[in-house]
Coordinates of C-alpha atoms in Angstrom, one line a residue:
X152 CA 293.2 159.3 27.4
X153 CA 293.4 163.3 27.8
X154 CA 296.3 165.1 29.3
X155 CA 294.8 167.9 31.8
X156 CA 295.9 171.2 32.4
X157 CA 294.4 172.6 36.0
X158 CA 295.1 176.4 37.2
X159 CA 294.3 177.5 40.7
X160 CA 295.4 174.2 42.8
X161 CA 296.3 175.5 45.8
X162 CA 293.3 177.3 46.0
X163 CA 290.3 176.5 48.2
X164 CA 288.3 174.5 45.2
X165 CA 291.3 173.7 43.5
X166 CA 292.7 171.7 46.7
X167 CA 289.8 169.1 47.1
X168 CA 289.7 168.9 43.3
X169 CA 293.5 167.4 43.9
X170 CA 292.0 165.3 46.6
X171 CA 289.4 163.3 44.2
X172 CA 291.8 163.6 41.0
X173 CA 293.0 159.9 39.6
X174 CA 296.3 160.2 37.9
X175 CA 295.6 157.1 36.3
X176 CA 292.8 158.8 34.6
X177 CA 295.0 161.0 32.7
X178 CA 298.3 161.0 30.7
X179 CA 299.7 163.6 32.3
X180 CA 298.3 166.5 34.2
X181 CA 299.6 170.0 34.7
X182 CA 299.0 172.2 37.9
X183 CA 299.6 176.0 37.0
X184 CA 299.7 177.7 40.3
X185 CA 301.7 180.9 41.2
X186 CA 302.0 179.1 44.9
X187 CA 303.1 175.8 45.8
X188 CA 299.9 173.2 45.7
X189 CA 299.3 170.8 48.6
X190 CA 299.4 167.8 46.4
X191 CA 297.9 164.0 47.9
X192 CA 300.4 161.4 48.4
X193 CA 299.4 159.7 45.4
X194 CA 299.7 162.5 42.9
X195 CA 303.5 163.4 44.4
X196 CA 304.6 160.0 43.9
X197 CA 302.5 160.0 40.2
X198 CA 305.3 160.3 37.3
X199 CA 302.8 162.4 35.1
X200 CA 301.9 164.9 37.8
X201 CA 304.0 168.5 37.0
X202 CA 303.7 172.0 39.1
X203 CA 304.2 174.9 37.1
X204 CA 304.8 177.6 39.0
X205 CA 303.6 180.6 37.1
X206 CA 300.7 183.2 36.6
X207 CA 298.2 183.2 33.9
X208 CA 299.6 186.1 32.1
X209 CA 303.6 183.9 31.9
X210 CA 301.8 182.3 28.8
X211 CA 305.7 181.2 27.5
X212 CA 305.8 179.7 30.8
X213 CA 303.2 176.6 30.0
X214 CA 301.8 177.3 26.4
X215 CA 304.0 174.2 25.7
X216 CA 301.9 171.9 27.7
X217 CA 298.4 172.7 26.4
X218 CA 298.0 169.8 23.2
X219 CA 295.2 168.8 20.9
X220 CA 294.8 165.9 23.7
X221 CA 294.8 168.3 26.5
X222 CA 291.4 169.5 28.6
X223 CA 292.0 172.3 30.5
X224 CA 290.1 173.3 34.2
X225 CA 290.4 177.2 34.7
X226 CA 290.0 177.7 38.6
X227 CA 292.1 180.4 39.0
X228 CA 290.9 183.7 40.1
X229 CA 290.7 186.7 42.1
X230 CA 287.8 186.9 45.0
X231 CA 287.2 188.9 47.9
X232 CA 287.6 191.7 48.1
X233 CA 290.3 193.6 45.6
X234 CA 290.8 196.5 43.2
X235 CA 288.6 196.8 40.4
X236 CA 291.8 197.1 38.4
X237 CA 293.1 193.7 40.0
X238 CA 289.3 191.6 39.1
X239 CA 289.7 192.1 35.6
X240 CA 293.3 191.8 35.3
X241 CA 293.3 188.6 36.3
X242 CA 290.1 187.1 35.6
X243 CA 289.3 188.7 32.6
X244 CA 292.7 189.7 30.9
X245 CA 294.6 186.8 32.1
X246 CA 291.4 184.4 31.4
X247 CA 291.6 185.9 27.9
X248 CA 295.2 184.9 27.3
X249 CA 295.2 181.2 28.3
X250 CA 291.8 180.9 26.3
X251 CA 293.8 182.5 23.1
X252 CA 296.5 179.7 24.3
X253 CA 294.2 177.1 24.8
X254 CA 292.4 177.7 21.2
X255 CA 296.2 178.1 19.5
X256 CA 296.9 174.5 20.6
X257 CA 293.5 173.3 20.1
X258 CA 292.4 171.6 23.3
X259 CA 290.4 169.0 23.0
X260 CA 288.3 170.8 26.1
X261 CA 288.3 173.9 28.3
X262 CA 285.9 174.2 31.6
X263 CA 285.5 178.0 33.4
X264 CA 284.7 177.9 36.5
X265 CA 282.4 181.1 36.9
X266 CA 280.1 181.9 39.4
X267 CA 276.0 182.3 39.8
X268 CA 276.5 186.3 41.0
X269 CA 277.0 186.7 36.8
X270 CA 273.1 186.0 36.4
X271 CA 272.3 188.8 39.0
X272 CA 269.7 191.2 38.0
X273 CA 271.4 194.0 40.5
X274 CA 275.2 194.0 40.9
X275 CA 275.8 197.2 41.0
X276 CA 279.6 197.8 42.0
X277 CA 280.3 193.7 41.9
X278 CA 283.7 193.9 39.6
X279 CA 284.1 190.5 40.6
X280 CA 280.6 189.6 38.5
X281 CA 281.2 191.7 35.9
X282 CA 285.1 190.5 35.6
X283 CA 283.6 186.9 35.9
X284 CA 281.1 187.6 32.6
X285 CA 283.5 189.5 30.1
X286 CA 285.6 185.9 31.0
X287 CA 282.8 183.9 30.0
X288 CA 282.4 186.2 26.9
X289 CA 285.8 185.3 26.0
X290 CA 285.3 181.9 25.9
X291 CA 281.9 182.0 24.0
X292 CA 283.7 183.8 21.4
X293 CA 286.5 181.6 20.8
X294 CA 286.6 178.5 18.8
X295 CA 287.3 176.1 21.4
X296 CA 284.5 173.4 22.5
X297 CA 283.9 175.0 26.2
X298 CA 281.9 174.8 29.3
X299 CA 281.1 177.2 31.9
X300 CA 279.7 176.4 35.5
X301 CA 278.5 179.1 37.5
X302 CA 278.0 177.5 41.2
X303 CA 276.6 178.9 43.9
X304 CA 277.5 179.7 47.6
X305 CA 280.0 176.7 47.6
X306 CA 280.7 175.0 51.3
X307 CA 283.4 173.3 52.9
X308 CA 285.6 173.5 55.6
X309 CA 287.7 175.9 55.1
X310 CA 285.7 177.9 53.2
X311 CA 285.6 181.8 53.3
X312 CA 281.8 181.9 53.2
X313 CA 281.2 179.2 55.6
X314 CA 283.6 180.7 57.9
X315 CA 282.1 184.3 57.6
X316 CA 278.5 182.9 58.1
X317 CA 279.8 180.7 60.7
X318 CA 280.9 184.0 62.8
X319 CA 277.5 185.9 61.8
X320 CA 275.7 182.7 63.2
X321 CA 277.2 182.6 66.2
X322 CA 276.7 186.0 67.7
X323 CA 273.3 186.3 70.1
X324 CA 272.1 189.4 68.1
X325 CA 272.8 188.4 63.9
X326 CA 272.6 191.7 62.0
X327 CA 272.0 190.8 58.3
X328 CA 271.7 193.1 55.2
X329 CA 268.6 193.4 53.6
X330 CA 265.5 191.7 54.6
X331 CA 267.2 188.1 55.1
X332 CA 264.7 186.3 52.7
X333 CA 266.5 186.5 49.5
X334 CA 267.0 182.7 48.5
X335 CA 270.0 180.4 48.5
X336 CA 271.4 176.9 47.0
X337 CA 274.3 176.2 48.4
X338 CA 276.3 173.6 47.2
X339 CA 278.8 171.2 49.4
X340 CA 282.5 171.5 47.6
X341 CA 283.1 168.0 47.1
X342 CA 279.7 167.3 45.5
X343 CA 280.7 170.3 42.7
X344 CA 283.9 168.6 42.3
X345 CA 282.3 165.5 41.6
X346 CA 280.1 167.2 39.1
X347 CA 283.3 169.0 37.4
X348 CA 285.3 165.8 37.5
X349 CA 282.2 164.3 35.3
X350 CA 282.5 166.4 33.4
X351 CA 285.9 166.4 32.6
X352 CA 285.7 162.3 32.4
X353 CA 282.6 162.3 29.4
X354 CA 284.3 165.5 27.8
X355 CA 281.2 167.3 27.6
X356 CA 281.7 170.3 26.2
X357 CA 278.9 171.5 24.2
X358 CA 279.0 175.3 24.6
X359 CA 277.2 175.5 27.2
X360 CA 276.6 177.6 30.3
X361 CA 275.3 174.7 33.7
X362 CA 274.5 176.6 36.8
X363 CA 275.2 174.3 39.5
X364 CA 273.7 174.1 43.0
X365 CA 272.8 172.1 45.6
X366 CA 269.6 170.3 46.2
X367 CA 267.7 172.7 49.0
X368 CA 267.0 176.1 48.5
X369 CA 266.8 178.1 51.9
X370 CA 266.4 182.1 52.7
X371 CA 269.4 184.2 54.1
X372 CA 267.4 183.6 57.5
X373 CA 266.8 180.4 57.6
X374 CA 270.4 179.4 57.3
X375 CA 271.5 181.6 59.8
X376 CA 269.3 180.1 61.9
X377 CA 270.1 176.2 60.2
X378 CA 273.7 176.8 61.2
X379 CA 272.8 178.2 65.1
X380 CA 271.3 174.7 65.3
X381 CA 274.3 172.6 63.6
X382 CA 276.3 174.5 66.5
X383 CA 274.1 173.9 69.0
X384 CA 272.5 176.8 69.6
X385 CA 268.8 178.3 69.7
X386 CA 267.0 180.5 67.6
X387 CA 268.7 183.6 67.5
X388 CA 267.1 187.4 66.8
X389 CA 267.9 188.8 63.3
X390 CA 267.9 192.6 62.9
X391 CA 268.1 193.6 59.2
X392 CA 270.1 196.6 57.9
X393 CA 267.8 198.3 54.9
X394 CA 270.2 197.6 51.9
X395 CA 269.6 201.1 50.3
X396 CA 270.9 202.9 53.4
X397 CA 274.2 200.5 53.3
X398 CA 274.8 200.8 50.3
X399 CA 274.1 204.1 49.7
X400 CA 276.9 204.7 52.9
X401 CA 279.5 202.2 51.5
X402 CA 279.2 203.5 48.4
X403 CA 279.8 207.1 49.2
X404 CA 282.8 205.5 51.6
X405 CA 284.8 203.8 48.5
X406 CA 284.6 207.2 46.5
X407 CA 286.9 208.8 48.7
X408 CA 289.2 205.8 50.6
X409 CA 288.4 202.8 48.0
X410 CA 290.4 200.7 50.4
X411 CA 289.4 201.5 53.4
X412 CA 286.4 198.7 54.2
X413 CA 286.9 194.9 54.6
X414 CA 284.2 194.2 51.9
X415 CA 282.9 196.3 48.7
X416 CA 279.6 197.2 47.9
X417 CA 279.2 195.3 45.1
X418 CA 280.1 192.0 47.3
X419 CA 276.2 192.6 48.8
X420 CA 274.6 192.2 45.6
X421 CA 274.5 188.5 47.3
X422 CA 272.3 190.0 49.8
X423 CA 269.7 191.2 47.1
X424 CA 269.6 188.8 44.4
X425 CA 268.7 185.0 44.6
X426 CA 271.4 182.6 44.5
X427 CA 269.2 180.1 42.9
X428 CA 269.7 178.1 39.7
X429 CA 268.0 177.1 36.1
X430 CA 267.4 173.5 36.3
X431 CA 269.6 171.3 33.7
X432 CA 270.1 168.0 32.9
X433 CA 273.5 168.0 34.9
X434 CA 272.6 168.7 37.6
X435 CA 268.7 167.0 37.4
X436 CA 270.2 163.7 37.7
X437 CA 272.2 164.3 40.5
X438 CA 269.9 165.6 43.0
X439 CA 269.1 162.9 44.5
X440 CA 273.1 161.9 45.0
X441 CA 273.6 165.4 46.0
X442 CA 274.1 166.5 49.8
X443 CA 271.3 168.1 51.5
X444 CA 271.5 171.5 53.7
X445 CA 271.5 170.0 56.9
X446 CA 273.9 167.1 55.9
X447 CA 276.3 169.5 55.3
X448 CA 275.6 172.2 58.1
X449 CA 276.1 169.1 60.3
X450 CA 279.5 167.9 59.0
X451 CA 280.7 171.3 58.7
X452 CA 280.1 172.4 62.5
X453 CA 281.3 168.8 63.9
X454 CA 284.8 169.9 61.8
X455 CA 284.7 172.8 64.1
X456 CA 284.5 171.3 67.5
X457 CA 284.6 174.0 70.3
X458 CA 286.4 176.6 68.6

């Protein structure tokens, strides 16, 4: 039985990870969080369950729990929108020292959670991407036996990009960037964790990078529209912003007050590059146990009620 070593639990994928999580399955198991996790009743009252509150880079602060037994689940990370400096401080830099931990104490396993915007073609600006990929190169070169998942748009209540589409949705004029028929897989959150957790349980790590998504793929447009009808609203107009002149503006906009906007101009490169995945015998399997667009667009706007 492995010991497990989890970062980013009190996060938004990290929380319904500790909602599935068995402490039986484990001899101990180690949340490193810098805030305090909402744990499940059954992992507070759980004698093997420890919170370590600390950062990535405090390596003195949990080096001493990562074993030959232990299989670690990297979560942690920096999204939104941030400083450039910021991205690859903490998901790069701070990636790369509990990765030199991890390979020190000579994990039996370590899982990345990365994310599908590393495969885009165009990603101009995304630090978040590129932070994301020199992480992933981190890992490759290391000796450890690793695994990297790169989901897609991931949904769940709660979630920042449900929410934000959610909003877009709902107004009677939707004004999308680009021309709304670049192509999406989402993936519902507890589905991934499932798929993680499956992982974790066969200890497959066979260097190896699984892009994970859900079973439909759908354009930007169509799931606007998919989520006006899980509401209960009608079709709705769509007026699309030419990326180039966006970007072009954002992008001159960051040069002189980088913190001005809400969102980067990187962060569109979702707007402009298929969110799609390889096919894999991870996820092949599972398609047919997997939630399908609708399912979820359903669940998600009867969470909302009239709000």
């Amino acid at each position: 039985m492995h010991d497990l070593f989890l970062t980013g639990a009190s996060g938004f994928l990290g929380t319904r990870i500790l909602e599935q999580l068995d402490p039986a399955a484990f001899s101990t198991i180690t949340l490193l969080c810098r805030s305090e996790p909402v744990l499940p009743e059954r992992l507070t009252e759980a004698a093997n369950v420890e919170v370590v509150r600390a950062s990535l880079a405090q390596v003195e602060s949990y080096a001493g729990r990562l074993g030959p037994e232990t299989v670690v689940l990297h979560l942690a990370a920096v999204t939104g929108k941030a400083d450039r400096a910021e991205y690859f401080s903490i998901n790069t830099h701070a990636t790369g020292l509990l990765v030199s931990a991890a390979e020190q104490a000579g994990v039996a396993g370590f899982m990345f959670i990365s994310s599908i915007a590393v495969s885009f073609g165009e990603r101009q600006g995304y630090h978040y991407a590129e932070s994301k990929e020199q992480a992933e190169q981190l890992l490759q070169d290391s000796k450890l036996p690793w695994c990297i998942l790169r989901p897609t748009i991931i949904l769940g209540e709660a979630s920042p990009i449900w929410q934000s589409f959610l909003a877009l949705a709902r107004k009677p004029l939707i004004v999308l960037p680009g021309d709304g028929r670049t192509l999406i897989q989402p993936i519902e959150v507890n589905d991934l964790v499932r798929l993680m957790l499956d992982i974790v349980s066969t200890g497959r790590f066979n260097n190896e990078v699984l892009e994970i998504g859900g079973p439909d793929t759908i354009s930007l447009n169509e799931f606007v529209q998919h989520i006006r009808t899980a509401v209960g609203g009608g079709r709705a107009r769509i007026v699309h912003l030419p990326l180039g002149l966006l970007l072009g503006t954002l992008r001159a906009v960051e040069r002189v007050f980088p913190s001005l906007l809400p969102v980067s101009s990187g962060q569109f490169a979702s707007f402009c590059n298929d969110g799609t995945v390889t096919g894999n015998e991870l996820v092949m399997p599972a398609d047919g146990k997997l939630s399908g667009i609708d399912d979820v667009l359903q669940q998600l706007a009867a969470g909302e009620g009239d709000d």
